[in-house]
Coordinates of C-alpha atoms in Angstrom, one line a residue:
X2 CA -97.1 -29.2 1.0
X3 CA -95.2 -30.9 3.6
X4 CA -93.5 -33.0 1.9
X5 CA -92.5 -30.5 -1.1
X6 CA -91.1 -28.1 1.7
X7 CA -88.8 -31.4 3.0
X8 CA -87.8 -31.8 -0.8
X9 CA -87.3 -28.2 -1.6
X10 CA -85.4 -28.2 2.1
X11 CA -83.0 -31.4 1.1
X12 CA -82.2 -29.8 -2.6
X13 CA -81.1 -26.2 -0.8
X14 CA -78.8 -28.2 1.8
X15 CA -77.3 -30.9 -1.2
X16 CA -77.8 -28.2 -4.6
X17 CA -74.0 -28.4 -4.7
X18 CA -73.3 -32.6 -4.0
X19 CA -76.2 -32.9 -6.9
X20 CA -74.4 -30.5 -9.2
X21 CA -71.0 -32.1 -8.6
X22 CA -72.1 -35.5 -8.9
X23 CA -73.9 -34.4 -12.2
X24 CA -70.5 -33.1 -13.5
X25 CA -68.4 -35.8 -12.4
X26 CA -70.3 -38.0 -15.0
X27 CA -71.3 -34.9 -17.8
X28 CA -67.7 -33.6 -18.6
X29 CA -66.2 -37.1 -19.3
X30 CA -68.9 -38.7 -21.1
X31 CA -70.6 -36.3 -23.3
X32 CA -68.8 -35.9 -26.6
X33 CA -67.6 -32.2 -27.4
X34 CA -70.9 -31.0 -29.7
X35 CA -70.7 -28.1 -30.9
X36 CA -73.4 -24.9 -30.4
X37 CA -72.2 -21.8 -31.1
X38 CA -69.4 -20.9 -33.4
X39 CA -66.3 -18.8 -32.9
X40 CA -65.4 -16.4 -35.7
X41 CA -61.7 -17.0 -37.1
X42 CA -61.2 -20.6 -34.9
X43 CA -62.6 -23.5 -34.7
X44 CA -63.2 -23.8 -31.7
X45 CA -67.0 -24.1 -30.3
X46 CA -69.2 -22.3 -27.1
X47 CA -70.7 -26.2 -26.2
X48 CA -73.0 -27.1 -24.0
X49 CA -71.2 -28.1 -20.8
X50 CA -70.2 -23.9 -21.0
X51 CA -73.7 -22.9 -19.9
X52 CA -73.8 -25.5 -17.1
X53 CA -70.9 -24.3 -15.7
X54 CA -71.7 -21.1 -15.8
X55 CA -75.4 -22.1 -13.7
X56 CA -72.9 -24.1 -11.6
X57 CA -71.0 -20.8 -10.4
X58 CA -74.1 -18.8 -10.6
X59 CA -76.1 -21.7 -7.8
X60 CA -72.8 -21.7 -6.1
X61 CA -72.6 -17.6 -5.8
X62 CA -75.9 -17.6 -4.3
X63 CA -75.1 -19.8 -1.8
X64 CA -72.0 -18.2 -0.9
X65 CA -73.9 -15.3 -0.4
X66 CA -76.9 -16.9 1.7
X67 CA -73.8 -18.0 3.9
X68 CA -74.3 -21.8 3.1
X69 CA -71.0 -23.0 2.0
X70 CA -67.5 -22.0 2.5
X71 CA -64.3 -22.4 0.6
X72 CA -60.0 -21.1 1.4
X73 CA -59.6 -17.6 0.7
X74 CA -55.9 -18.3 0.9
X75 CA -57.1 -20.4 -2.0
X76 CA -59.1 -18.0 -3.5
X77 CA -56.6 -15.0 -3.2
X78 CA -54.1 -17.1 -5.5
X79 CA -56.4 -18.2 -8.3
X80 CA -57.3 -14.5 -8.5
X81 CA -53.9 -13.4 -8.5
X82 CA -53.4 -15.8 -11.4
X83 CA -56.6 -14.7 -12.8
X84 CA -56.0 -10.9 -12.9
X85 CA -52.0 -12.3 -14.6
X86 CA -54.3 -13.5 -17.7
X87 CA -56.2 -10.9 -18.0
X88 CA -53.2 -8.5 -18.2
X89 CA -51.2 -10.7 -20.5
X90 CA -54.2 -10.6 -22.8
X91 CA -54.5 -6.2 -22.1
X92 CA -50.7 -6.1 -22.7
X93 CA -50.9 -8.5 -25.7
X94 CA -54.2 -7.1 -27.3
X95 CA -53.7 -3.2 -27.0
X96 CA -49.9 -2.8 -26.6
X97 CA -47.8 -5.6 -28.5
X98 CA -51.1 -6.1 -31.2
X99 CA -50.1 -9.6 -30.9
X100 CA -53.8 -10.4 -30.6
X101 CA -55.3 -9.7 -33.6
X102 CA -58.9 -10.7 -33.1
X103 CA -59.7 -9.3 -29.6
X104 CA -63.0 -11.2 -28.3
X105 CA -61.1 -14.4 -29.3
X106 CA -58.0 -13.1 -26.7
X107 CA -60.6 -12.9 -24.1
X108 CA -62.5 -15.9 -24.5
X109 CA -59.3 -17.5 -23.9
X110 CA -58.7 -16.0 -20.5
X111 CA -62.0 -16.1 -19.7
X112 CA -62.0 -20.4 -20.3
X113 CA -58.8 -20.1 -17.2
X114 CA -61.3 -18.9 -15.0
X115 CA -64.3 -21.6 -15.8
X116 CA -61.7 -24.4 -16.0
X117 CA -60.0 -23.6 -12.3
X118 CA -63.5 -22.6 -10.4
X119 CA -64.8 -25.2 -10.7
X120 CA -62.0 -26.2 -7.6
X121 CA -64.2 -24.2 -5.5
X122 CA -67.4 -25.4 -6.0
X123 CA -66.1 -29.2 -5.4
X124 CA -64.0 -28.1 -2.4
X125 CA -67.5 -26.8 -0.9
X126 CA -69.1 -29.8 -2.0
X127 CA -67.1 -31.9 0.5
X128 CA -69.0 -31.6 3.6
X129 CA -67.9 -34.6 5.7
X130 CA -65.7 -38.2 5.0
X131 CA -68.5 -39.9 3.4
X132 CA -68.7 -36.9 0.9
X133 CA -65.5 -37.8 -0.1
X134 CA -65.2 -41.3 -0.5
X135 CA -68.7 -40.8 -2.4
X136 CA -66.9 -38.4 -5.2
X137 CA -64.3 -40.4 -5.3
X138 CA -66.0 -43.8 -6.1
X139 CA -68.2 -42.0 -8.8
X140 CA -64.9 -41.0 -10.3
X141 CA -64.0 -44.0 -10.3
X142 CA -67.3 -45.5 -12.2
X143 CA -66.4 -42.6 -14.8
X144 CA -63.0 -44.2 -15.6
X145 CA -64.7 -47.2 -16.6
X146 CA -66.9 -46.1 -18.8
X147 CA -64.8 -44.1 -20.3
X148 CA -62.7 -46.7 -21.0
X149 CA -65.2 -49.5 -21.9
X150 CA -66.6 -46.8 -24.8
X151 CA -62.8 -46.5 -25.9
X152 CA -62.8 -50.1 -26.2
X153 CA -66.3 -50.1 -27.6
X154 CA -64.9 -47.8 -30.6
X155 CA -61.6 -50.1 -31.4
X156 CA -63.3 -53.4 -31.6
X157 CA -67.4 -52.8 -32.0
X158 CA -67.4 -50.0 -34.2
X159 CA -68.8 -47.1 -31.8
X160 CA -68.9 -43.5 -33.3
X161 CA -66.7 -40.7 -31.9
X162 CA -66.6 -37.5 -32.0
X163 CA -63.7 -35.3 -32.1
X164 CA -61.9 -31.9 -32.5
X165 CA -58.3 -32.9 -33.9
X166 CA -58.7 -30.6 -36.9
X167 CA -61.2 -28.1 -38.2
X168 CA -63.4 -30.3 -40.2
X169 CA -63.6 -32.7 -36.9
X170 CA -64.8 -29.8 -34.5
X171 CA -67.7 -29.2 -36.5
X172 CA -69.4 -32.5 -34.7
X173 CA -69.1 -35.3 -37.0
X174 CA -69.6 -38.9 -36.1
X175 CA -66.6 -40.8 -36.9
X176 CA -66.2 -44.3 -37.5
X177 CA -62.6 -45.4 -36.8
X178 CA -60.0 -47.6 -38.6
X179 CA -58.0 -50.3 -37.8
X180 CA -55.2 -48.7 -37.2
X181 CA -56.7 -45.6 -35.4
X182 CA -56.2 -44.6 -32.0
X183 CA -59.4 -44.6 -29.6
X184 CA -60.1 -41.4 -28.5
X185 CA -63.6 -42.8 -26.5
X186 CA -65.7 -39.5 -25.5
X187 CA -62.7 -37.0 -25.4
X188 CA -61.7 -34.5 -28.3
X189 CA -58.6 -36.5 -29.1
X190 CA -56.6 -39.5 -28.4
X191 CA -54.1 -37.4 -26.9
X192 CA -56.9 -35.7 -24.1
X193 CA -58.4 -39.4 -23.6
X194 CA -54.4 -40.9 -22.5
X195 CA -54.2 -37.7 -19.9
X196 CA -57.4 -38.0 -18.5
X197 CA -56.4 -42.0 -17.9
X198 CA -52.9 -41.7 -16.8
X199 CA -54.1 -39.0 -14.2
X200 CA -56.5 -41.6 -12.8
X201 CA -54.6 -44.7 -13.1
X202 CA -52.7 -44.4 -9.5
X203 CA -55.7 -42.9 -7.7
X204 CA -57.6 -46.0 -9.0
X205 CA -54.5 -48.1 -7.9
X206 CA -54.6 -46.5 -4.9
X207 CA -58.4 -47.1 -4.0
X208 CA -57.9 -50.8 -5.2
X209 CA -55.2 -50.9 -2.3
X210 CA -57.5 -48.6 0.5
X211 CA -60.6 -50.8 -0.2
X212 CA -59.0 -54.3 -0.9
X213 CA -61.8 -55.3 -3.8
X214 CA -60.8 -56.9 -7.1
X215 CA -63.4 -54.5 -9.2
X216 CA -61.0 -51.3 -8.4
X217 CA -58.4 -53.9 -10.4
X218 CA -60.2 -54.5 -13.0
X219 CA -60.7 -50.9 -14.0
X220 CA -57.6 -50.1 -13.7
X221 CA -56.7 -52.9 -16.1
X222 CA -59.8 -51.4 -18.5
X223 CA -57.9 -47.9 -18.4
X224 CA -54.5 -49.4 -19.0
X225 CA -55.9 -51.6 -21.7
X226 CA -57.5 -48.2 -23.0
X227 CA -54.0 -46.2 -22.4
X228 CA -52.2 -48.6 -25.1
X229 CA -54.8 -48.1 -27.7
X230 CA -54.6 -44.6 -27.7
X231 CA -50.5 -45.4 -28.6
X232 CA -49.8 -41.9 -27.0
X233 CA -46.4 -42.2 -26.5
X234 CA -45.8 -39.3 -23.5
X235 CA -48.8 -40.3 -21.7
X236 CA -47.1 -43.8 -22.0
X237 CA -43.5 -43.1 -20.9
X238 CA -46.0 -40.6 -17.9
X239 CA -47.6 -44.2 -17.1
X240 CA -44.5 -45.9 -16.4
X241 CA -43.1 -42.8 -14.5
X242 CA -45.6 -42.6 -12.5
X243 CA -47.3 -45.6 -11.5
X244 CA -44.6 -47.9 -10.9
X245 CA -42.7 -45.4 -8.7
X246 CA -45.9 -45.4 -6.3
X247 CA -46.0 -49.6 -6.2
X248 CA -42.5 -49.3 -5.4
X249 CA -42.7 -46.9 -2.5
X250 CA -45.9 -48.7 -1.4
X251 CA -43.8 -52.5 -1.8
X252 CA -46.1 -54.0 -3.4
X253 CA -43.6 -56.7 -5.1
X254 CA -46.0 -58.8 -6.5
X255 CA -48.7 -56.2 -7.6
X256 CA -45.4 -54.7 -9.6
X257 CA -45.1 -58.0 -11.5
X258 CA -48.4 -58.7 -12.5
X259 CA -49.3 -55.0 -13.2
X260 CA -45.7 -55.1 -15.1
X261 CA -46.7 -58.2 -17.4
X262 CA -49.8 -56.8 -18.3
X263 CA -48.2 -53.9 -19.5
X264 CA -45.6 -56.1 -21.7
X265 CA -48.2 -58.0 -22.8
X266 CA -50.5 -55.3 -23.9
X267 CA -47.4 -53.2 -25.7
X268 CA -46.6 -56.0 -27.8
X269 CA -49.7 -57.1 -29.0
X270 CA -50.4 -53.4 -29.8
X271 CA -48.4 -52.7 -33.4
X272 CA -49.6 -49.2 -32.9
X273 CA -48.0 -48.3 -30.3
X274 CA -44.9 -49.9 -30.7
X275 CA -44.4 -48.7 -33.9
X276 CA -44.8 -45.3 -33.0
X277 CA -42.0 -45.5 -30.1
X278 CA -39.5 -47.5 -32.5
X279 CA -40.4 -44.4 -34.9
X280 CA -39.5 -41.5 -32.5
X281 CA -35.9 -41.6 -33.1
X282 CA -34.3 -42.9 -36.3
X283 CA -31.1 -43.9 -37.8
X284 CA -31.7 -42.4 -41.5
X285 CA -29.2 -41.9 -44.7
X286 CA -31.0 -38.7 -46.0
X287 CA -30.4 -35.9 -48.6
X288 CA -30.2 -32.5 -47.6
X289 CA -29.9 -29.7 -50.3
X290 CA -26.5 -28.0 -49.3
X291 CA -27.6 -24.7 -51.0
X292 CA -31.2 -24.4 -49.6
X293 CA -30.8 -26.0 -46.6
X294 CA -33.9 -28.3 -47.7
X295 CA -34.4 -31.9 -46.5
X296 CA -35.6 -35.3 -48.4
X297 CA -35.9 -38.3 -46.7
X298 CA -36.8 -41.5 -48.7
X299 CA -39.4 -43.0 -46.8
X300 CA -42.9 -44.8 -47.8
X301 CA -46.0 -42.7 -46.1
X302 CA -48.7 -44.5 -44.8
X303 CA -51.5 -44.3 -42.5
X304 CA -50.1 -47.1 -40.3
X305 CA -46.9 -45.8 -39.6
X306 CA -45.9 -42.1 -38.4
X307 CA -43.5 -40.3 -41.4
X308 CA -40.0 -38.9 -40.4
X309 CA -39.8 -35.0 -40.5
X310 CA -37.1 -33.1 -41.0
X311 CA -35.3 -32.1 -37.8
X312 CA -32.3 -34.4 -37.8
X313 CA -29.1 -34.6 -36.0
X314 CA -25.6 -35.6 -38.2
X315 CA -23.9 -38.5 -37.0
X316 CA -20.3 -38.6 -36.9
X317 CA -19.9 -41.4 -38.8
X318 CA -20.6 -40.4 -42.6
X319 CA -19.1 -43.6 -43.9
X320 CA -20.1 -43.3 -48.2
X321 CA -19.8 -47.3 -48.6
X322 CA -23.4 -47.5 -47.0
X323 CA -25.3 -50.7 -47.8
X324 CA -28.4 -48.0 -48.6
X325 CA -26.6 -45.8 -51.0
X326 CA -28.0 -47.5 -54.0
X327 CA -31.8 -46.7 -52.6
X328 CA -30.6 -43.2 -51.3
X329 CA -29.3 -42.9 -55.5
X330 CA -32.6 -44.3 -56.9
X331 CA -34.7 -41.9 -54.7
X332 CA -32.2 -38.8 -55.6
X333 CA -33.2 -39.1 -59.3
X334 CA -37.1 -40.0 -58.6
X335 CA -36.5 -36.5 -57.0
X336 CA -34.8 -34.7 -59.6
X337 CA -37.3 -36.1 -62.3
X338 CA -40.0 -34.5 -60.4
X339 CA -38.4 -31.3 -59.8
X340 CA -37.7 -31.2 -63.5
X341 CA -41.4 -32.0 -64.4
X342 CA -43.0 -29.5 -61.6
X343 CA -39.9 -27.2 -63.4
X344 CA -41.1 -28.0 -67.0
X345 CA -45.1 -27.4 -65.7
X346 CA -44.7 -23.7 -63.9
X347 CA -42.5 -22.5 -66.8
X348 CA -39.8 -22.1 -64.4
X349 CA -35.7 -23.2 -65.6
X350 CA -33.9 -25.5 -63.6
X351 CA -30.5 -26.5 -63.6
X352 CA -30.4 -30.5 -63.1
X353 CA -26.2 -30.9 -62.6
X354 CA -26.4 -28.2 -59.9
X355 CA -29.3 -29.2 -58.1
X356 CA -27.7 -32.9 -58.3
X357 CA -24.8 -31.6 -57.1
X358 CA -26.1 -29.7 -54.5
X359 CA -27.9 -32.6 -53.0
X360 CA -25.5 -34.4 -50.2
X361 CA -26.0 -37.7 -48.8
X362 CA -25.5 -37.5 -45.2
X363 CA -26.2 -40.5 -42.2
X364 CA -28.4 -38.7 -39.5
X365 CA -30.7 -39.4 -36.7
X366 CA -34.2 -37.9 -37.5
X367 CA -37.2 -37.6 -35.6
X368 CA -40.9 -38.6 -36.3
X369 CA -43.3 -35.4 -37.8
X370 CA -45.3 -35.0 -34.6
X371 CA -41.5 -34.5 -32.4
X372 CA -40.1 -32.0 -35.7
X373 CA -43.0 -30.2 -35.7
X374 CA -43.2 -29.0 -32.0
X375 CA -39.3 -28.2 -32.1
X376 CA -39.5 -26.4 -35.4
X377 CA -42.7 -24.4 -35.5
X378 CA -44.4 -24.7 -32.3
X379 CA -41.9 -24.4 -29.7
X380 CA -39.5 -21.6 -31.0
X381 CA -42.8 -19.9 -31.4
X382 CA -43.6 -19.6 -27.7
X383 CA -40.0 -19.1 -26.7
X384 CA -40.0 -16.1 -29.2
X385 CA -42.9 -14.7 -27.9
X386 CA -41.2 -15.1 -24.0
X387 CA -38.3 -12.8 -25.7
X388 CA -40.7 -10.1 -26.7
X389 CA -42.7 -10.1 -23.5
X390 CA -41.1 -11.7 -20.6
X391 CA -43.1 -10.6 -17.8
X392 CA -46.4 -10.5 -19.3
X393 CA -46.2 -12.8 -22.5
X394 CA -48.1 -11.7 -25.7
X395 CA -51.7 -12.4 -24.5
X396 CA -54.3 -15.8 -24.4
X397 CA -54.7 -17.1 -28.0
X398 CA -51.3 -15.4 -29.6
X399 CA -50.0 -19.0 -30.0
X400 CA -52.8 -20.0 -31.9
X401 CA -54.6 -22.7 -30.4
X402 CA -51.5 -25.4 -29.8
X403 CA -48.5 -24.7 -28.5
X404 CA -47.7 -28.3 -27.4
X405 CA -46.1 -27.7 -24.0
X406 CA -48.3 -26.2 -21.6
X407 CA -45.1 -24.7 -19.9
X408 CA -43.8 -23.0 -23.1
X409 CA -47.8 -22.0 -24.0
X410 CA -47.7 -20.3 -20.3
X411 CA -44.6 -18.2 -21.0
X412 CA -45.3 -17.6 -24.4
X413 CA -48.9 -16.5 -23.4
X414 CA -48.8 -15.2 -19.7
X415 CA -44.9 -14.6 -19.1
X416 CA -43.2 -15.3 -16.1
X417 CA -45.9 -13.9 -13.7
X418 CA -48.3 -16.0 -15.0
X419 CA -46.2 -19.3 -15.3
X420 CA -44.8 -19.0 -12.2
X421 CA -48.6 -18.0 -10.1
X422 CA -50.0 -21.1 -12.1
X423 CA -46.8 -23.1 -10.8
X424 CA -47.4 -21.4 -7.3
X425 CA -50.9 -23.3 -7.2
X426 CA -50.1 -27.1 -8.6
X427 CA -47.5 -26.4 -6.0
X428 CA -49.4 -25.8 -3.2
X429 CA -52.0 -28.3 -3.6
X430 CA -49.5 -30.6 -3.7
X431 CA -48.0 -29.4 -0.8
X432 CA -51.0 -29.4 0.9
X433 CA -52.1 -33.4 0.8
X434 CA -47.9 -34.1 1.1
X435 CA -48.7 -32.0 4.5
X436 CA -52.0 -33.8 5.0
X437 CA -50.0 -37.4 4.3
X438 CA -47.8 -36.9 7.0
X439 CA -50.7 -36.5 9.6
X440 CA -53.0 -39.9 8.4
X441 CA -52.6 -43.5 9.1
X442 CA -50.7 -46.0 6.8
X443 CA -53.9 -47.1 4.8
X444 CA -55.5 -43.4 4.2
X445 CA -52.1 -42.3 3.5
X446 CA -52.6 -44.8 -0.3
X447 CA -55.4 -42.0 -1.3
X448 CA -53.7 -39.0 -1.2
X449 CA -50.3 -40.7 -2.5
X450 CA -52.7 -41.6 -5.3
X451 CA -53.3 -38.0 -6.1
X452 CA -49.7 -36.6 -6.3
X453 CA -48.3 -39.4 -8.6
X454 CA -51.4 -38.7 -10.9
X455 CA -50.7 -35.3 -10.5
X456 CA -46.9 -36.1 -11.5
X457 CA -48.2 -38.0 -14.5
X458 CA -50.0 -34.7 -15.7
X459 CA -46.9 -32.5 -15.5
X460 CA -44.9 -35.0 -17.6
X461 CA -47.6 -35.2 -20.3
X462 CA -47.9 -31.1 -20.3
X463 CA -44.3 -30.7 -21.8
X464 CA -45.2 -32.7 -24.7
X465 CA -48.9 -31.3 -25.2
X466 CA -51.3 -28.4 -24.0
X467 CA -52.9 -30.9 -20.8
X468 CA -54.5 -27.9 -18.9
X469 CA -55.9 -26.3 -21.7
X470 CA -57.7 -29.4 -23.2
X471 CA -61.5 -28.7 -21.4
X472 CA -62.4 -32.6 -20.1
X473 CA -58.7 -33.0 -18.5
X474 CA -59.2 -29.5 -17.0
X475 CA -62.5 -29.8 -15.6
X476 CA -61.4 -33.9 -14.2
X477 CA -58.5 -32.2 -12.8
X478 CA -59.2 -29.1 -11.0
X479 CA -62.8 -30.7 -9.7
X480 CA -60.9 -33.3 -7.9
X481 CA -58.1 -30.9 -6.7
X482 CA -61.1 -29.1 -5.3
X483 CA -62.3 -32.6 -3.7
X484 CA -58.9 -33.3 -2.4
X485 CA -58.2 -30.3 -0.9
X486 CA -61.7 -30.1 0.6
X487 CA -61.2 -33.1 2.7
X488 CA -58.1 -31.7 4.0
X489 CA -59.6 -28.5 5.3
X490 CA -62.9 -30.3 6.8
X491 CA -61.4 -29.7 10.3
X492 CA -60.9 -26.1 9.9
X493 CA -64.3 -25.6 9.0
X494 CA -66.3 -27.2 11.8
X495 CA -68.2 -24.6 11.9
X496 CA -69.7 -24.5 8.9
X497 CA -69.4 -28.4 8.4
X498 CA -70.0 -31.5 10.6
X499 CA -67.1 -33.7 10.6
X500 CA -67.7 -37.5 10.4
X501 CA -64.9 -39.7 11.0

């Protein structure tokens, strides 16, 4: 009985560092299965949900038993920000009826509040130093894995599982192709290069603190791991990012050898390249004077990523172009087919005007994935700003992409809720910036660590929804919480003993 009282004893003082360390490896590595369906989406109530959910529940009780702690100034911010969702979804649901289907509207505010408290159970997880540096090596020994499974998928075949469309989310194992972008354990290739390029200059930043070649060599596995998901803003948020810190730290040669390996690992990935040659290009299209429509000759394949049909006229619109014999043999394949789709429906077509209509014109076009975020999903959000500036039209009235977490926040939540949401990424930065200028030159590499990953997440969310995809959440605002618990360990001595 002894004994079992010492046990029972240990798990009440450690329930929190046991749940925390549980997380730190459940949210990365277990792929998104579904359990319960959502009417009129597709996306699914999974399993990590209900852990959560125990996770606040244990950590509730403890508040209330007085045995952990955490910053009300904190606290009183992610409520305000809270209570901001909430509205946007009252205002959004029951005034603009801009949410149609109104459990789906609050499921969506509801997932703010399990993504961001999770801050506060990590931050009163983080009882002394060595609580820390414990976190943050587990972390760490995530990153790998998660990476060598990426690997594992591109060259042995391993299964993923993913939520990139409606068929996808329903929890198919998926054997990828050659050409395919890993996506390892995450929903998407897109989630999988955030989660990485967040963690790439705290890793680089341990590797410096604790001088051992291993902390290298996963950063080198998540690089390697970074190319093959050939996401192109995660990329360009990589070079922006973890470069800058080598350079502030001077670590010349570090910056050459890390810089070589990236060369090296560009070129021999086709993927990727192709994909960045492909954002921009210099195309001789046709565009339908009368309708406005657009037809660019191109070949589409599942190796390369297909032009769409934002494009920008050049100046130059010289008619002796080398191409204009192509551009002529396309414009009849096109007119033969309009006929025959003409000749099928019933429907009469005049062939000289529609030829006529159709002007060759030398543009610079942009891949699908870039037209489709500044045709559809971007003016979508910004017209939903203009009909509700303060308060947005409500969680979920975007569907479930917007494609720029900034845009999503004031199309959603307005400018209250951007700018509270803003207020906090802010202030935890602030807070280790503060916390830098008090620490010695080695423990300053940490926290450095933190803010250039944290830069690297604000570049990727212009270019997709980064705080709304659930793993990169979770990663994020769990080590925030970490972070930001180390920093406050001295004004808590109370309720903490301090080891330095």
């Amino acid at each position: 009985m002894k004994k079992l009282g010492c046990l029972l004893k240990w798990i009440d003082n450690n329930i929190l560092k046991i749940l925390i360390s549980f997380i730190i490896f459940f949210i990365p590595l277990y792929p998104k299965l579904p359990l319960i369906d959502i009417e009129y989406t597709y996306i699914y109530i999974r399993f990590e949900d209900f852990f959560i959910v125990f996770t606040y529940l244990v950590f509730l009780i403890q508040f209330l038993r007085k045995k952990v702690n955490f910053s009300w100034q904190f606290f009183f911010l992610f409520l305000f920000f809270w209570l901001s969702v909430f509205i946007s979804f009252y205002f959004g649901h029951f005034v603009l009826k801009t949410i149609p289907v109104n459990y789906i509207g609050f499921l969506h505010s509801l997932r703010r509040v399990e993504y961001m408290g999770i801050f506060f159970v990590a931050y009163a997880a983080v009882k002394n130093k060595n609580d820390f540096f414990y976190y943050l090596k587990l972390i760490i020994f995530v990153v790998f894995l998660v990476s060598i499974y990426g690997l594992g998928q591109k060259f042995f075949g391993w299964p993923a599982i993913q939520t990139m469309n409606p068929e996808y989310a329903r929890g198919y194992l998926l054997f990828l192709t050659p050409e395919a972008r890993i996506s390892s354990t995450f929903s998407g290739h897109y989630d999988l290069a955030s989660y990485l390029i967040f963690l790439m200059p705290i890793i680089l930043s341990s590797f410096l603190f604790f001088n051992k070649i291993k902390y290298f060599l996963i950063f080198v596995s998540t690089l390697t791991g970074l190319v093959l998901t050939a996401s192109r803003i995660s990329y360009i948020g990589y070079l922006l990012t973890v470069f800058p810190f080598l350079i502030i730290q001077k670590k010349w040669r570090l910056i050459f050898i890390i810089l070589f390996l990236t060369i090296f690992l560009t070129l021999a990935n086709n993927n990727l390249t192709s994909r960045l040659k492909r954002t921009f290009q210099v195309k001789r299209i046709l565009v339908d004077q009368k309708t406005g429509a657009v037809y660019i000759p191109q070949k589409i394949t599942t190796k390369e990523l297909p032009a769409g049909s934002f494009y920008i006229a050049l100046k130059n619109q010289n008619k002796n172009n080398s191409n204009d014999k192509d551009l002529e043999e396309y414009k009849k394949k096109l007119i033969l087919e309009k006929e025959i789709q003409a000749t099928k429906s019933g429907e009469k077509i005049n062939i000289a005007s529609l030829e006529a209509n159709l002007k060759p014109i030398n543009t610079v076009v942009s891949d699908i994935s870039f037209a489709t975020r500044l045709q559809l999903e971007w003016p979508r959000a910004i017209n939903a700003f203009k009909k509700s500036p303060f308060f947005g039209t409500g969680p979920s009235s975007l569907t479930e992409a917007t494609d720029n977490d900034y845009l999503r926040w004031l199309g959603e939540t307005g400018i209250f809720g951007t700018f509270l949401f803003l207020l906090i990424l802010l202030k935890i930065a602030y807070k280790i910036f503060k916390k830098i200028l008090t620490l010695n030159l080695k423990e300053k590499i940490i926290f450095k660590g933190f803010l250039f990953g944290l830069a690297a997440l604000m570049i990727n969310a212009s270019y997709i929804d980064v705080f709304e995809a659930s793993k990169v959440a979770y990663t994020f605002w769990l080590i925030a919480g970490i972070f930001i618990g180390y920093i406050y360990l001295k004004k808590s001595k109370k309720i903490y003993e301090k080891r330095e």
